[in-house]
Short mmCIF file of C-alpha atoms and ligand atoms in Angstrom, two decimals:
data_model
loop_
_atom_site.label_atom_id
_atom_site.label_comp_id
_atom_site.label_asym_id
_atom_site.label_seq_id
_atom_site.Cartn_x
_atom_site.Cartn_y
_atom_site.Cartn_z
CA UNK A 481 26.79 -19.62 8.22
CA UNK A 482 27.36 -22.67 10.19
CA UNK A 483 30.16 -25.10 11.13
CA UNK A 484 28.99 -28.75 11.88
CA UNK A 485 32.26 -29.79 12.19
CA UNK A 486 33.19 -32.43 8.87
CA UNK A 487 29.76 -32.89 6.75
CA UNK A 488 29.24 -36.62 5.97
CA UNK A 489 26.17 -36.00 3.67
CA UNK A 490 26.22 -32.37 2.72
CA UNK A 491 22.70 -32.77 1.54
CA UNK A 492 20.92 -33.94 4.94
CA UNK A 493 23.18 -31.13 6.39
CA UNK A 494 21.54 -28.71 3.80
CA UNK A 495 18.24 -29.93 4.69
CA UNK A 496 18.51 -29.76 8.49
CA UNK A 497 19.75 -26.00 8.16
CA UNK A 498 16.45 -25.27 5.81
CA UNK A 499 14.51 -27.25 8.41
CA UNK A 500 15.96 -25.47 11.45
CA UNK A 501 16.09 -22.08 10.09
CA UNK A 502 12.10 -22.80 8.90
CA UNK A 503 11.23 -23.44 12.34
CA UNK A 504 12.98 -20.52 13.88
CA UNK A 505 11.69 -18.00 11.61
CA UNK A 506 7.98 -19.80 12.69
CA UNK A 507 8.79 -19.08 16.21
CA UNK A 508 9.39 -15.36 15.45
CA UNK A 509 6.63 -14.67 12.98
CA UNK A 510 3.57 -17.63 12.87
CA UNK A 511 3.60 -20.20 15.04
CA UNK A 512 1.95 -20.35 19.65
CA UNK A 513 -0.27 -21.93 21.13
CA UNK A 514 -2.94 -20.28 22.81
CA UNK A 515 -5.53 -21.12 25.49
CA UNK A 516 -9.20 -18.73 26.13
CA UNK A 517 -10.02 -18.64 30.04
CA UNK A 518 -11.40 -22.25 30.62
CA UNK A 519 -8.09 -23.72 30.02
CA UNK A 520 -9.25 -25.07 25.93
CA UNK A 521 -6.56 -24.60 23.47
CA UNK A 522 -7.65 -22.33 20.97
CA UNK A 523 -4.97 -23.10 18.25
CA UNK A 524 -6.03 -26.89 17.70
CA UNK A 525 -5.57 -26.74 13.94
CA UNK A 526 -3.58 -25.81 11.42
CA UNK A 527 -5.56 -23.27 10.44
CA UNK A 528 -5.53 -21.54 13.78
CA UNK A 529 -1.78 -22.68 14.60
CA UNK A 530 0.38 -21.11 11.50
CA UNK A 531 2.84 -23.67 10.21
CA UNK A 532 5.09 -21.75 7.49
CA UNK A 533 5.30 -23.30 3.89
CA UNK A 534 7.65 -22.68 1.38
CA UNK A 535 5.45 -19.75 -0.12
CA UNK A 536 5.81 -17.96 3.45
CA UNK A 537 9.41 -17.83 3.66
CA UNK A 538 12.77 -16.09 1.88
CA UNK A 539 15.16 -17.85 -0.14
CA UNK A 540 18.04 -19.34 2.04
CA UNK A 541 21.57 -19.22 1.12
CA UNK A 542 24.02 -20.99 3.19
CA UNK A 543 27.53 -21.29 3.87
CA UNK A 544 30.03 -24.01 5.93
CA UNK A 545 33.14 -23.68 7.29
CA UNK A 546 34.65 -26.90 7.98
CA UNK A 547 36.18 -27.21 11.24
CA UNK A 548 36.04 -30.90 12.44
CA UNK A 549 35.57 -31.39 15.62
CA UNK A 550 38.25 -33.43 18.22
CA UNK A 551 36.25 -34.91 20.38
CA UNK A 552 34.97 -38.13 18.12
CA UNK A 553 37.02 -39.77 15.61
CA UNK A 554 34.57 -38.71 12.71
CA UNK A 555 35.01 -34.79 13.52
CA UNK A 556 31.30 -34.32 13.32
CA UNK A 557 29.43 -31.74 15.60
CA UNK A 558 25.41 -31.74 15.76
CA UNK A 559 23.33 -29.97 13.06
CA UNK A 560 20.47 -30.28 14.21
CA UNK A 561 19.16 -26.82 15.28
CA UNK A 562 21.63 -24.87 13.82
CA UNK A 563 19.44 -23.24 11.77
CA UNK A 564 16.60 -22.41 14.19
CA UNK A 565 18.96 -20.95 17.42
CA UNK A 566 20.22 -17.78 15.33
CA UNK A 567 17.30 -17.41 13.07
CA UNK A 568 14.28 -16.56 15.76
CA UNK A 569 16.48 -13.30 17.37
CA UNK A 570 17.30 -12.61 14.05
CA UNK A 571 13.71 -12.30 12.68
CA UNK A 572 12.56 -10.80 16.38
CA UNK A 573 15.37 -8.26 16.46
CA UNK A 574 15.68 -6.42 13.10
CA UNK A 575 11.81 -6.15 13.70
CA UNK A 576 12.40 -4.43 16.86
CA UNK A 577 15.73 -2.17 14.99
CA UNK A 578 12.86 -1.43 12.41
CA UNK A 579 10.84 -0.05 15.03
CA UNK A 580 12.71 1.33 17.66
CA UNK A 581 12.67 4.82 16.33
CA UNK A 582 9.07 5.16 16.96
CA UNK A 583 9.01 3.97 20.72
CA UNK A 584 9.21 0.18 20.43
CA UNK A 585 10.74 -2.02 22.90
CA UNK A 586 9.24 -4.82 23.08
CA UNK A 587 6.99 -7.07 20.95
CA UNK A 588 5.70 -10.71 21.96
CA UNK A 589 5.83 -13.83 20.07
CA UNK A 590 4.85 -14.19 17.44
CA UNK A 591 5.03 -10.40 15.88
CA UNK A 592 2.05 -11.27 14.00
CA UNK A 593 0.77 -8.44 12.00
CA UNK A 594 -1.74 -7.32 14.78
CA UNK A 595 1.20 -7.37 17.43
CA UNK A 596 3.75 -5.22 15.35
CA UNK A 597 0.72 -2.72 14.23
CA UNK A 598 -0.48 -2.59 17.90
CA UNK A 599 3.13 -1.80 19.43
CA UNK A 600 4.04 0.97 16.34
CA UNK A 601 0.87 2.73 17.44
CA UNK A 602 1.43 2.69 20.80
CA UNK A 603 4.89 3.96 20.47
CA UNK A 604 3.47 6.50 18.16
CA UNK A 605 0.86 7.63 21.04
CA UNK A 606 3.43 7.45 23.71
CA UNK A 607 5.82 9.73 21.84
CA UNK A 608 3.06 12.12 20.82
CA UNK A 609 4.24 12.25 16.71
CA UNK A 610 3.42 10.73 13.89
CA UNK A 611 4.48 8.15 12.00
CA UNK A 612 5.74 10.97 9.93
CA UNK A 613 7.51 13.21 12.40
CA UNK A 614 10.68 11.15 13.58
CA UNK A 615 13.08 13.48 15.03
CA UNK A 616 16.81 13.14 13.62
CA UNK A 617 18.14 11.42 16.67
CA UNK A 618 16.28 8.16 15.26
CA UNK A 619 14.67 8.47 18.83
CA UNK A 620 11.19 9.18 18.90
CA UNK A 621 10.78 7.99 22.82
CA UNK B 1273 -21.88 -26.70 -10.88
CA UNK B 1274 -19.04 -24.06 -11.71
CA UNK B 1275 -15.92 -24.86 -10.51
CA UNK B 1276 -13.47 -22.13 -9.47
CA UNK B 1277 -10.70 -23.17 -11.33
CA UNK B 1278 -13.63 -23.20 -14.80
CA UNK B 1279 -13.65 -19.33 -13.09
CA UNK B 1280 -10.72 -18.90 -13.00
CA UNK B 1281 -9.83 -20.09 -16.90
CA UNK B 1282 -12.91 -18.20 -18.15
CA UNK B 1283 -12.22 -15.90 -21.14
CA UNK B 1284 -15.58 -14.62 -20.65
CA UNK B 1285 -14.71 -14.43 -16.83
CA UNK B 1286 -11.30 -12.50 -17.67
CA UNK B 1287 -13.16 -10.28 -20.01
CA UNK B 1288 -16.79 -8.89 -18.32
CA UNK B 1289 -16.24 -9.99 -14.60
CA UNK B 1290 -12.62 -9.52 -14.05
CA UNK B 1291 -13.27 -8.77 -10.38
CA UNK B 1292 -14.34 -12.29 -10.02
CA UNK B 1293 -11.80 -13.84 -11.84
CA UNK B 1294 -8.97 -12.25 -9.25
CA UNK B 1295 -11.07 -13.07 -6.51
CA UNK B 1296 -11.25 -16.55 -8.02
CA UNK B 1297 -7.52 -16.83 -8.55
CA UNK B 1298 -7.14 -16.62 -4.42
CA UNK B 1299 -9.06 -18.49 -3.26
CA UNK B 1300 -6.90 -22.10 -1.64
CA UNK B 1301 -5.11 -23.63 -3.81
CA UNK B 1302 -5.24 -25.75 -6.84
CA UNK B 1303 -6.97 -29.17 -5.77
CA UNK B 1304 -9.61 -27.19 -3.88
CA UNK B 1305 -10.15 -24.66 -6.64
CA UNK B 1306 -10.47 -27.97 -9.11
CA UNK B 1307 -13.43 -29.28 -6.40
CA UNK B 1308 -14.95 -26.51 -4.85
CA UNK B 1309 -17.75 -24.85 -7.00
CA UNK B 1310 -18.55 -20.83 -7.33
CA UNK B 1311 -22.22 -21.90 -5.97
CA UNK B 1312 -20.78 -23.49 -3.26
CA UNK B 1313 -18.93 -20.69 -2.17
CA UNK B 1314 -21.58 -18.21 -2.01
CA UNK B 1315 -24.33 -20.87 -0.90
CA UNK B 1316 -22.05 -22.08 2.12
CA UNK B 1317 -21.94 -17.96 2.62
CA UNK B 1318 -18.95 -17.69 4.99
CA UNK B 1319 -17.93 -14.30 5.65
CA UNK B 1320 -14.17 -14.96 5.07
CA UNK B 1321 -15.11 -16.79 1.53
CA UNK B 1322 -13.05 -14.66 -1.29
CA UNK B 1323 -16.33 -14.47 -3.35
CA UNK B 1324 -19.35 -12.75 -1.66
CA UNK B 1325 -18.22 -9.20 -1.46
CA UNK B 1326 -17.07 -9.50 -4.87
CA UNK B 1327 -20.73 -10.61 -5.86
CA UNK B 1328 -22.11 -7.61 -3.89
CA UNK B 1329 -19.43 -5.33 -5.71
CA UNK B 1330 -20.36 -6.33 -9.32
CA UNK B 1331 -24.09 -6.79 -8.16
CA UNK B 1332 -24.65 -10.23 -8.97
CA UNK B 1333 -27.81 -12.18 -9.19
CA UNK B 1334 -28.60 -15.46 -7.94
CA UNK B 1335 -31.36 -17.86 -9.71
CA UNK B 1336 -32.43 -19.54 -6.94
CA UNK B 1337 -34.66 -22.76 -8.01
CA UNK B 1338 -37.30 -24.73 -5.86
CA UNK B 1339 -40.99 -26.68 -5.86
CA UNK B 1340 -42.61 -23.09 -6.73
CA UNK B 1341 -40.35 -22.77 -9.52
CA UNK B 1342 -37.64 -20.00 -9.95
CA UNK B 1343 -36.66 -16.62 -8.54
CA UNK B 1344 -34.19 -14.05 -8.87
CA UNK B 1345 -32.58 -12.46 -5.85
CA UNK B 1346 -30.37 -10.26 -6.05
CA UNK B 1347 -26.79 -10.45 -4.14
CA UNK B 1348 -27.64 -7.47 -1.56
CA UNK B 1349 -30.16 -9.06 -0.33
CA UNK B 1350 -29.02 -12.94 -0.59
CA UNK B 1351 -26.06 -12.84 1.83
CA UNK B 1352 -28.44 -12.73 5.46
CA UNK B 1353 -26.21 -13.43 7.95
CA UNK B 1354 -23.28 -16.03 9.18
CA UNK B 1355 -23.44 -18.98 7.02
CA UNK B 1356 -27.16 -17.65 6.59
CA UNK B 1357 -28.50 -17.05 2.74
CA UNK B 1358 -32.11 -16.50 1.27
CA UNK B 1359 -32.21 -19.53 0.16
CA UNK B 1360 -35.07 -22.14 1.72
CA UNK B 1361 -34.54 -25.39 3.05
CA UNK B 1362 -36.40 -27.08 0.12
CA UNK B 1363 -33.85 -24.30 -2.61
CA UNK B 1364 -31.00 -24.80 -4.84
CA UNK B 1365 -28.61 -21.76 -6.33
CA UNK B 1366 -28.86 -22.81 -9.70
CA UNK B 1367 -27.21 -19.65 -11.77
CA UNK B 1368 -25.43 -16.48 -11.09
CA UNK B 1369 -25.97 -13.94 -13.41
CA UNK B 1370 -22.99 -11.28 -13.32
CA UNK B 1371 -23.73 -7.49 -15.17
CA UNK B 1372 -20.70 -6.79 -18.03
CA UNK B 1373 -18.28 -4.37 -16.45
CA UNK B 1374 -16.24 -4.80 -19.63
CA UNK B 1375 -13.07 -2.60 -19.70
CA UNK B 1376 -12.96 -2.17 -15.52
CA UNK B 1377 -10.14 -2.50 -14.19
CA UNK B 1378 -10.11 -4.85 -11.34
CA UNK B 1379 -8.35 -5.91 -8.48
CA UNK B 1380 -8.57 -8.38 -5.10
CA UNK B 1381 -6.66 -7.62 -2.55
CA UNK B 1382 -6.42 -10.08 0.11
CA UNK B 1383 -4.56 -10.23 3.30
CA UNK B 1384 -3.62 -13.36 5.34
CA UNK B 1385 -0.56 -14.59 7.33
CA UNK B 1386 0.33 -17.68 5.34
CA UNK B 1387 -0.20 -18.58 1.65
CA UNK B 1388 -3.36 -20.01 1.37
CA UNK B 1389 -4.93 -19.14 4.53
CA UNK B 1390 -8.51 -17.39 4.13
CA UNK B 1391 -8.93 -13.93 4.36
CA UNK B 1392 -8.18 -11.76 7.49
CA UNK B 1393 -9.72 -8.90 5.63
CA UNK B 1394 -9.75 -8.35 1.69
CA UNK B 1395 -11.11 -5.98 -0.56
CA UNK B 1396 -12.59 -6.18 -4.09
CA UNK B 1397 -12.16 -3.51 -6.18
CA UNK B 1398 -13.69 -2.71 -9.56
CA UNK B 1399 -13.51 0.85 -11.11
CA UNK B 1400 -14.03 2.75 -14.75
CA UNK B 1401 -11.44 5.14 -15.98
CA UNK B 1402 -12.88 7.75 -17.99
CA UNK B 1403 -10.02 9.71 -19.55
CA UNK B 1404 -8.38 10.45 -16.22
CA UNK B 1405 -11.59 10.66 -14.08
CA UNK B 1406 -13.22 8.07 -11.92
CA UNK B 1407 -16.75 7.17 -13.53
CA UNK B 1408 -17.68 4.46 -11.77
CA UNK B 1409 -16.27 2.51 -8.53
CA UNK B 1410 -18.07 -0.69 -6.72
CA UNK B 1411 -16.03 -1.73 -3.88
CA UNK B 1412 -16.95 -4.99 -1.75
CA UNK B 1413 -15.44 -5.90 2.24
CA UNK B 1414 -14.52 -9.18 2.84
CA UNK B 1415 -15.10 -10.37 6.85
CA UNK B 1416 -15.92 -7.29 7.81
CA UNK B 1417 -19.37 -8.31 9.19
CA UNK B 1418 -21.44 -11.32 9.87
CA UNK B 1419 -21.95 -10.74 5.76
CA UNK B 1420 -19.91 -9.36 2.58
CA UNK B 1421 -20.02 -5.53 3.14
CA UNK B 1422 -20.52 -2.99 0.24
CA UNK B 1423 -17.82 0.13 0.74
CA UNK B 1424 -21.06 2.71 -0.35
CA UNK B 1425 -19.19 5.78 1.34
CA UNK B 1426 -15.95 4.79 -0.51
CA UNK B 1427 -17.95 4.69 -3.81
CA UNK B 1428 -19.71 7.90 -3.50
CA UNK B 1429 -16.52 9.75 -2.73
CA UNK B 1430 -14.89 8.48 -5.53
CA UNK B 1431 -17.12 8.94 -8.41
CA UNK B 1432 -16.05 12.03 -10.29
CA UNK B 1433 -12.46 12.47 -8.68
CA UNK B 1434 -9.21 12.30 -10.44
CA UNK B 1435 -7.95 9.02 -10.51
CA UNK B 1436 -4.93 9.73 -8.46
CA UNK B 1437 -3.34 8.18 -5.87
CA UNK B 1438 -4.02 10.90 -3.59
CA UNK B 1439 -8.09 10.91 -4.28
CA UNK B 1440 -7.77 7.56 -3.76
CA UNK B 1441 -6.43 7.38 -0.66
CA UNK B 1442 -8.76 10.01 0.38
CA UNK B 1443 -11.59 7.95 -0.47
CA UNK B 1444 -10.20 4.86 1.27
CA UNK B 1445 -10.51 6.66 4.74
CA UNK B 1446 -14.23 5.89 4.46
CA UNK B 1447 -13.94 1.81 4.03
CA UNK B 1448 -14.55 1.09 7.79
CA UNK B 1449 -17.88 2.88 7.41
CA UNK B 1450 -20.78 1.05 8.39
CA UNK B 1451 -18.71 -2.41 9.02
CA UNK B 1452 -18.85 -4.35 12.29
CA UNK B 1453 -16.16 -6.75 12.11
CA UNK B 1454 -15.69 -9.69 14.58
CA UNK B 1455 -12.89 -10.08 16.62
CA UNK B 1456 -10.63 -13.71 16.67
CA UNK B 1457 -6.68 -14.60 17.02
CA UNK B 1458 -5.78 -13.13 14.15
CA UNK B 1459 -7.05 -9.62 14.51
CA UNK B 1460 -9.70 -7.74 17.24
CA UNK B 1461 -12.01 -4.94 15.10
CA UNK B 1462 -9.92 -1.98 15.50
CA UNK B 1463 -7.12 -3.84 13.32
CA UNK B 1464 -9.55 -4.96 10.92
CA UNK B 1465 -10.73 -1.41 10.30
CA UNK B 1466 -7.52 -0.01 9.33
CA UNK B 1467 -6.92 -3.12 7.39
CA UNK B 1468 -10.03 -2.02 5.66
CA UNK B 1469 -8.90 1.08 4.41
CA UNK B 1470 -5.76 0.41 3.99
CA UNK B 1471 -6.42 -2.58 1.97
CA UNK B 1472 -9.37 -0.88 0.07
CA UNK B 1473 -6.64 1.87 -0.96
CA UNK B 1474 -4.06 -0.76 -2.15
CA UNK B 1475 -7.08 -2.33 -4.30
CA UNK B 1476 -8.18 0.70 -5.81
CA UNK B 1477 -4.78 2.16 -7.02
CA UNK B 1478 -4.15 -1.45 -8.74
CA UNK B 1479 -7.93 -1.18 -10.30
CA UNK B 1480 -7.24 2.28 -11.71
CA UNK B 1481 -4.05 1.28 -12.61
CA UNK B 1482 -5.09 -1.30 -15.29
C1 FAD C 980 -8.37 -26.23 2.34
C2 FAD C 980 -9.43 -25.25 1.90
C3 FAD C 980 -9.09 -23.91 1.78
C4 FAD C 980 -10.04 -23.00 1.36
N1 FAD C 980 -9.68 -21.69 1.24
C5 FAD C 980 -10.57 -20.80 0.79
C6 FAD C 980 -10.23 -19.44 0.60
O1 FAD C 980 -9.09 -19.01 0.80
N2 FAD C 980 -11.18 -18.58 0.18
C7 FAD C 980 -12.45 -19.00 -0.10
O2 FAD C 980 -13.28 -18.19 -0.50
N3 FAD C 980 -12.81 -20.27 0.06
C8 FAD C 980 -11.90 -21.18 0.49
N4 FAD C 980 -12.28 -22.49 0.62
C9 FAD C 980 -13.68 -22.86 0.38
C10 FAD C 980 -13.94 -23.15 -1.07
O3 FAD C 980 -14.18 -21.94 -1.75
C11 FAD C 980 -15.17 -24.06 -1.20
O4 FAD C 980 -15.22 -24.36 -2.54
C12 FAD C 980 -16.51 -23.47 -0.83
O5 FAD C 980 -16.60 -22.95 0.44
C13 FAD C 980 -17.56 -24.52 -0.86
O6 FAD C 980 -17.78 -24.85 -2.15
P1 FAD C 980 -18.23 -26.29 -2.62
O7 FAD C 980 -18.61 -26.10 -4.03
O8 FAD C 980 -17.21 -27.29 -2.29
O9 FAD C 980 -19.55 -26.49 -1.76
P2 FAD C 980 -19.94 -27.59 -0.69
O10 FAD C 980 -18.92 -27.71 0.35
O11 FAD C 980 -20.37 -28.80 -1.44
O12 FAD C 980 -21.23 -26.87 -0.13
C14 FAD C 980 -21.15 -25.83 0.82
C15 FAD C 980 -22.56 -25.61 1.38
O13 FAD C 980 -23.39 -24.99 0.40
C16 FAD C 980 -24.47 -25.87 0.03
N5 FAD C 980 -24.54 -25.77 -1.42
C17 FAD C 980 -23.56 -26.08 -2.33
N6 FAD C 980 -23.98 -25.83 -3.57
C18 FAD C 980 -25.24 -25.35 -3.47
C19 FAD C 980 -26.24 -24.91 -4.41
N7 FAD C 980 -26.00 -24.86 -5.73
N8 FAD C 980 -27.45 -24.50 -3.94
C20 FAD C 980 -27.70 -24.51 -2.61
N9 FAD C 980 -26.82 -24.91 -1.66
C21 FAD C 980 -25.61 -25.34 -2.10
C22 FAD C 980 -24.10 -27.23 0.57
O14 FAD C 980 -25.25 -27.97 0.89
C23 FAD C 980 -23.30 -26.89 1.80
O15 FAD C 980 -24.14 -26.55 2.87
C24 FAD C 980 -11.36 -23.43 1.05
C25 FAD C 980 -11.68 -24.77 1.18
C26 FAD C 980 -10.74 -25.68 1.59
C27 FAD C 980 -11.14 -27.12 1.69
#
């Protein structure tokens, strides 16, 4: 849900929030750069730095409201990372709500599948259950 | 000169080596499944290729032609190492025979991060239903060694058992076996084990299934 102020070509605007909201889920789930102990990056290529396709991500539907702006004459406001701002805490943080129950605070970018798997177990060790045993209180800390 | 997508379109394929066929059907995407050949893939012998541990599973043989004339080597002993085959310098793969498991049920089960990405860990799975007993189970291990990686324990422990969900599972527990996976930025050894078993459960409950 966005509000770029009054859309001049709704179908750029569409494109910018699939764009935007491409790149922010990325940030949360696929894409860093990495670097071994001599300084080389290690994530030179696309097969080693994870750009999403359309394959890897959900279906987006999106919705305006129309609020044009006062500071131009053209009421316009930017676009341009609309999509990406809300959608990397979104991604990061029901990932974290998913997993809170079993002793997770924390998980670095991105949760790849190693990262969230790593942190679940830990929490699991920490709070001496199992994945099973999750007390009532939803807190398993 | 077989290429995967000729695999992949195979009646004969869908109906005696259905293992390879799913394998087949993961493998890139449509241009490189159109160029890329079934001989390449095992030839070339990279342990993340989508075909080698099904080869092991099914027990495939490879013709393997040169100036001495032909021989037949058979897939547990043609995957040697990294990149590394039985084939010679002066040797071409020139056929690969696959047994009939006709009426199997088979599955691939493949895990990467993005579609089209090779595999962080998969698991071919072929098993016969007999009534509702487990005759007959070949599972391979995809990159979970310098070569493909035959699930024997997972096999042995199958064979005879119910084919349940539960025995299943059971069974699964024993995929890491005798692997030695490598470690890169996708996922260190430890993960790749339980991927392993995990993934070797989710390929055997599809395989009985149908
Ligand atoms: C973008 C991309 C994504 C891919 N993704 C996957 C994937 O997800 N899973 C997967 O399994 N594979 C994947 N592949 C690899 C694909 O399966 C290739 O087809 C395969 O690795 C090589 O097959 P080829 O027929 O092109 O062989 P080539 O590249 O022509 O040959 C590979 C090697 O084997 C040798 N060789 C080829 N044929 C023979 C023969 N008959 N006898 C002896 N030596 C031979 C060649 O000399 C060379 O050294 C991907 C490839 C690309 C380009």
């Amino acid at each position: 849900m966005d509000d770029v102020g009054k859309v001049v070509n709704p179908l750029i605007v569409e494109g910018q929030v699939h764009g935007g909201l491409a790149q922010g889920i990325a940030q949360a789930l696929y894409e860093g750069a990495t670097y071994d102990e001599n300084g080389t990056l290690t994530t030179g290529t696309f097969a080693d730095y994870l750009l999403p396709s359309a394959a890897d991500l959900p279906h987006f539907d999106t919705d305006r409201t129309e609020t044009p702006a006062t500071t131009n004459p053209l009421g316009v406001k930017g676009v341009g990372e609309a999509g990406t701002i809300a959608s990397t805490p979104a991604v990061v943080n029901s990932v974290l709500d998913a997993t809170r129950h079993l002793g997770v605070s924390d998980i670095e970018m991105p949760l790849t599948p190693m990262r969230v798997w790593a942190a679940v177990h830990s929490g699991q060790s920490a709070a001496g259950g199992g994945l099973g045993s999750i007390d009532a209180s939803g807190g398993a800390r | 000169m077989t290429t995967h997508y000729e695999v992949d379109r195979s009646p004969l394929i869908a109906e005696h080596a259905r293992l390879i066929g799913a394998a087949t059907a993961t493998v890139a995407d449509p241009q490189v499944r159109h160029r890329g050949t079934f001989g390449g893939a095992l030839a070339h012998a990279d342990p993340a290729g989508d075909l080698l541990a099904p080869a092991l599973a099914v027990e495939a043989e490879m013709v393997i032609a040169g100036p001495d004339g032909r021989r037949t080597v058979p897939a547990a002993e043609f995957f040697v190492d990294y990149f590394t085959t039985a084939l010679a310098a002066d040797e071409i793969l020139v056929e690969i025979r696959l047994p009939k498991l006709t009426g199997w049920g088979a599955h691939y089960e493949k895990f990467n991060r993005v579609a089209q990405a090779w595999s962080i860990v998969a698991v071919g799975a072929a098993v016969r239903v007999e009534g509702d007993t487990i005759a007959q189970a070949r599972v391979g291990l995809t990159n979970m060694a310098s070569t493909p990686v035959r699930a024997t324990a997972v096999e042995n422990a199958l064979v005879g058992q119910p084919a349940t969900v539960e025995s299943i599972r059971a069974a699964a527990e024993h995929a890491a076996e005798g692997t030695s996976p490598g470690t890169d930025s996708n996922a260190d050894a430890d993960y790749r084990q339980h991927l392993a078993r995990v993934l070797t459960g989710r390929a055997l409950v599809a395989a009985a299934g149908g």
